[in-house]
Coordinates of C-alpha atoms and ligand atoms in Angstrom, one line a residue:
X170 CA -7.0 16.4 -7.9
X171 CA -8.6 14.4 -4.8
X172 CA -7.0 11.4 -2.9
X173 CA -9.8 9.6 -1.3
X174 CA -7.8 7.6 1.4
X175 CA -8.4 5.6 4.9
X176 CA -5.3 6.1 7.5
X177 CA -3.0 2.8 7.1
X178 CA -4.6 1.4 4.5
X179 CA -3.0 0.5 1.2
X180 CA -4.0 4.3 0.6
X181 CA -0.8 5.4 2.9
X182 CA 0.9 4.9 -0.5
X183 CA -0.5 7.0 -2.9
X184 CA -0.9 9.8 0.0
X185 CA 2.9 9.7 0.2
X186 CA 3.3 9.8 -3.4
X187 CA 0.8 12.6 -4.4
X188 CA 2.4 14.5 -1.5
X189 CA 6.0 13.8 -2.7
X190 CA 4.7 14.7 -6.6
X191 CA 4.6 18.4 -6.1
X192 CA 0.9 18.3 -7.2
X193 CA -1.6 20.3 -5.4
X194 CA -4.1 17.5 -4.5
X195 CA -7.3 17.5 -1.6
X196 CA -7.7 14.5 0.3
X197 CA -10.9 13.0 1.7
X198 CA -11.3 10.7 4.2
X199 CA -13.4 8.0 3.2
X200 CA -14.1 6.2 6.9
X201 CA -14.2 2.5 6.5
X202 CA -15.2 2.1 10.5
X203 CA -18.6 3.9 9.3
X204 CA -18.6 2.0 6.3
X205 CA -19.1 5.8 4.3
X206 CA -17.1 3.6 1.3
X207 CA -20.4 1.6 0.8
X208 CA -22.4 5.2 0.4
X209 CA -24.1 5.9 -2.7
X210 CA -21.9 8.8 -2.9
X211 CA -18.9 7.2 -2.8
X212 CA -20.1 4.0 -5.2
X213 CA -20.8 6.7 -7.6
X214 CA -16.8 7.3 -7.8
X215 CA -15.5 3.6 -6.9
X216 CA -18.3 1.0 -7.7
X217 CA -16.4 -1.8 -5.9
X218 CA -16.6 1.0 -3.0
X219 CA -12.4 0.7 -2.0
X220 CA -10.0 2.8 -1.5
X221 CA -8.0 4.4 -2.6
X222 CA -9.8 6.1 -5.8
X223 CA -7.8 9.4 -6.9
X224 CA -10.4 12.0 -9.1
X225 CA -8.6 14.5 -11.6
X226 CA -11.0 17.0 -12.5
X227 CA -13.9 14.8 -13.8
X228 CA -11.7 11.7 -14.8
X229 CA -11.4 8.9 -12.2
X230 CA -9.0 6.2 -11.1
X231 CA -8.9 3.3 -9.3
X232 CA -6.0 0.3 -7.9
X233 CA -3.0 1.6 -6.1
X234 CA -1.0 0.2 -9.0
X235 CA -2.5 2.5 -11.5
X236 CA -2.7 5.3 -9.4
X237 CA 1.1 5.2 -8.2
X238 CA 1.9 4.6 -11.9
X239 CA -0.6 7.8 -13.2
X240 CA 1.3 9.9 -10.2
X241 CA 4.6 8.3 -10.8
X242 CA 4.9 9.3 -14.1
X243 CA 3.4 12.7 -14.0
X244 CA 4.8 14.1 -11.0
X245 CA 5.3 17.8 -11.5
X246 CA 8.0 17.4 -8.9
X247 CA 9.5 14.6 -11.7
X248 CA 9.0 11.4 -12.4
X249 CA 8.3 8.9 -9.6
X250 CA 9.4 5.9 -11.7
X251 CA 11.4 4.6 -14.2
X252 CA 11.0 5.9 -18.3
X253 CA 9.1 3.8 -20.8
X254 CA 11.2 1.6 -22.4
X255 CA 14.0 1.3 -19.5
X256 CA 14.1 -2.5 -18.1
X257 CA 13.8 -0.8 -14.2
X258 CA 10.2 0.4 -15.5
X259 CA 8.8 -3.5 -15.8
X260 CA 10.6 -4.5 -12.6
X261 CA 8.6 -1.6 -10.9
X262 CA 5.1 -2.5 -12.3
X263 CA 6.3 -6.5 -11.3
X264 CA 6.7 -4.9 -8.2
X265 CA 3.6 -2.9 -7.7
X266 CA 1.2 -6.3 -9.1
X267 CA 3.5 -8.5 -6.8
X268 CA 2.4 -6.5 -3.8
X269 CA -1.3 -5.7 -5.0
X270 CA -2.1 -9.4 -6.1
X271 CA -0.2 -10.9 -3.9
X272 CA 1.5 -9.8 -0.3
X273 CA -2.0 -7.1 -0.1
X274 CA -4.4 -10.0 -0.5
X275 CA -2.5 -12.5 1.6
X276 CA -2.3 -10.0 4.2
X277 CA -6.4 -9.3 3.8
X278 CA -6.8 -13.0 4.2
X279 CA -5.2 -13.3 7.7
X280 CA -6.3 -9.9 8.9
X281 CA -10.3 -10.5 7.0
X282 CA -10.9 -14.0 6.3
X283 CA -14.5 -13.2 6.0
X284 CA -13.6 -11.8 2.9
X285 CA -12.8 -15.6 1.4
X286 CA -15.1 -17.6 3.8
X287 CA -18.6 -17.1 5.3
X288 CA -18.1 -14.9 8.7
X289 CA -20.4 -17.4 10.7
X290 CA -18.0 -20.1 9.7
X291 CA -15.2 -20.2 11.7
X292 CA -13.8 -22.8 10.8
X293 CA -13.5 -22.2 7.7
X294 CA -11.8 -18.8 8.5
X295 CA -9.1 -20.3 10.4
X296 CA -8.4 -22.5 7.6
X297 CA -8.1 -19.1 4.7
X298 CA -5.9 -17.4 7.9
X299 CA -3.9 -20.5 7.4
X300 CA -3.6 -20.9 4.1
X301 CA -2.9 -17.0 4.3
X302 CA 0.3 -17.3 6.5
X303 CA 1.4 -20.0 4.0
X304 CA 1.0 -18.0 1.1
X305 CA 2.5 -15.0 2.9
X306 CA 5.6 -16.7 4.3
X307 CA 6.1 -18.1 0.6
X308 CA 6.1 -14.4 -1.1
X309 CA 8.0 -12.9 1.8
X310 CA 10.8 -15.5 0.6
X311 CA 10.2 -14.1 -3.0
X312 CA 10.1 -10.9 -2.2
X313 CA 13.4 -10.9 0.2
X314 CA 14.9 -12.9 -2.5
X315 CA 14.4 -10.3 -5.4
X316 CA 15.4 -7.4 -3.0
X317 CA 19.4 -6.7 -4.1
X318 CA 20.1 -4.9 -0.5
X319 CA 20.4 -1.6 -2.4
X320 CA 19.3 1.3 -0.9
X321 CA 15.8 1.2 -2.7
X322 CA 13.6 -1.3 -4.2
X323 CA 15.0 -0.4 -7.7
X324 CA 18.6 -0.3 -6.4
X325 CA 19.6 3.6 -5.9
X326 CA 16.5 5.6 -6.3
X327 CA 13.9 6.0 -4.7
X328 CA 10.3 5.6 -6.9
X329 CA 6.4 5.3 -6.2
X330 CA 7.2 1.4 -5.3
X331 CA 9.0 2.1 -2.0
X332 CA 6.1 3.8 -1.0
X333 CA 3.7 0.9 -1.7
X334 CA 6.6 -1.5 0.2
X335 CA 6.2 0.7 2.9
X336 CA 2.8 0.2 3.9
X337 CA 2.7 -3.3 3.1
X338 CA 6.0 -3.7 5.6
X339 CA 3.9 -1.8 8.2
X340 CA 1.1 -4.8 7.5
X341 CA 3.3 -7.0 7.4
X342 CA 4.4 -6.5 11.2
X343 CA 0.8 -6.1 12.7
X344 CA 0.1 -8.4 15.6
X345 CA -2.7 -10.3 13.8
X346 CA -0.3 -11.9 11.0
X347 CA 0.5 -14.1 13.7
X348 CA 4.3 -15.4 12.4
X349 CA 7.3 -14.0 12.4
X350 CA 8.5 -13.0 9.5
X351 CA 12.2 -12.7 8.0
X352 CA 12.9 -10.0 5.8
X353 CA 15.7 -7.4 6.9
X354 CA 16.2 -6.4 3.0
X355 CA 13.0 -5.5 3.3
X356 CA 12.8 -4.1 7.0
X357 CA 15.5 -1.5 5.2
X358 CA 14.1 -0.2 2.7
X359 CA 11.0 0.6 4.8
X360 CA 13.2 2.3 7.7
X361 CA 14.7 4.2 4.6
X362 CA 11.2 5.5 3.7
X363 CA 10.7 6.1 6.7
X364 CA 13.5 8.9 7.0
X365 CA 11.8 11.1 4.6
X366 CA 10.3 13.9 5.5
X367 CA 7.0 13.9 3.3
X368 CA 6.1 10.3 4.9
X369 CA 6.8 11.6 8.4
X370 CA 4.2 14.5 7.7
X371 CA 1.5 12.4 5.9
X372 CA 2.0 9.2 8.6
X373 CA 1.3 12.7 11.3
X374 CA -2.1 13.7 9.0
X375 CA -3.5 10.1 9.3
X376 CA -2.5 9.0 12.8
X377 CA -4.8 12.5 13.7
X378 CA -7.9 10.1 13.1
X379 CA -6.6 6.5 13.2
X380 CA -3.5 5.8 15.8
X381 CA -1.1 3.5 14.2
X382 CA 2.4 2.3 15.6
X383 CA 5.6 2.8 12.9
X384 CA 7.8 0.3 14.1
X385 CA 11.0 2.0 13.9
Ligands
LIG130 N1 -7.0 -3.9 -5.5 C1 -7.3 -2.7 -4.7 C2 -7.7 -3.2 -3.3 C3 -8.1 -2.0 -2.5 C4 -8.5 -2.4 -1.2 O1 -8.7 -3.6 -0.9 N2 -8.7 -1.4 -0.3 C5 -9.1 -1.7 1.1 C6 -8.3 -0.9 2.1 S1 -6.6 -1.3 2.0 C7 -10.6 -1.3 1.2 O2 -11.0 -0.4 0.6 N3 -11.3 -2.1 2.0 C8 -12.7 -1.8 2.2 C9 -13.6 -2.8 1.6 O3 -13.1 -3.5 0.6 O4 -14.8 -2.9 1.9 C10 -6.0 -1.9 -4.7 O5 -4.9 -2.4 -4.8 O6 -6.1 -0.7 -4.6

């Protein structure tokens, strides 16, 4: 099993699962400062040429969402998320598509408008950041909303969505965003990941090629 993965990138969250999982697992840096995710090589895996992409033997995946769910539910270690059929297992996948369709690609907006508007327009990029930070400030509200205070997004265990919560938080408090945000429910739940010691190592493996601040 291979974790193709860029340090602090929404990547940070299957890294801490597949490390959690008790799987043995390779991981490969796929450098998005040499842009070595538009490579042939690489396309040949992930055709929209993002990470992360997790290969099992010859069988491929693609989307956080699905790869936290694949490595959620088949963790040798056990399982990473809530049983089919158990209400908590719809909450996490509302979760997981809250933060990939939504926080991730507000976030992208502010930090990459030239993603959503031409890169020699710059006016047009201030207005997606904009819109961005207005979109963002709406599904932090959501989010802190939904959050119950428990000790995990779920309420008392931990699962493959406090890992994704986790990076997004640490997005979520770069410079760039540019607002301040208020979300203490949330804030707690990533200090709480935080505390573990599988996301202390695999944080450590990153930060040896891409120096990032946890700010706790
Ligand atoms: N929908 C995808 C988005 C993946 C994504 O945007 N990955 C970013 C890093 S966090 C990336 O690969 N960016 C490089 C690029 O798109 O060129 C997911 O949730 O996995």
């Amino acid at each position: 099993m291979t974790l193709y993965y860029f340090p602090r990138a929404c990547s940070l969250a299957p890294h801490i699962i597949i490390e959690e999982s008790g799987y043995s697992y390779q991981r490969v840096l796929v450098d998005l400062r040499t842009a070595s995710n538009k490579g042939s090589d690489y396309l040949s895996l992930n055709p929209l040429g993002a990470i992360p992409t997790l290969s099992v033997g010859n069988w491929v995946l693609t989307e956080t969402h699905s790869i936290l769910t694949y490595l959620g539910d088949t963790a040798p270690n056990g399982p990473m998320l809530p049983a089919i059929g158990s209400p908590d297992r719809y909450i996490a996948h509302q979760w997981m598509n809250f933060l990939s369709s939504s926080i991730h690609t507000y976030i992208r907006s502010i930090f990459r408008p030239s993603a959503y508007a031409p890169a020699d327009d710059l006016s047009a990029q201030a207005a997606v950041r904009k819109t961005g930070r207005s979109n963002l400030v709406r599904a932090v509200e959501s989010l802190e909303s939904r959050l119950t205070g428990s000790d995990w997004t779920l309420g008392d265990t931990y699962s493959a969505v406090d890992a994704y919560m986790f990076i997004m938080y640490l997005w979520s408090d770069d410079d760039r965003i540019g607002i301040t945000l208020d979300r203490p429910k949330w804030a707690d739940v990533a200090k709480r990941v935080w505390q573990r010691s599988a996301v202390k190592n695999i944080v450590a493996v990153e930060q040896k090629d891409r120096d990032f601040v946890i700010p706790f």
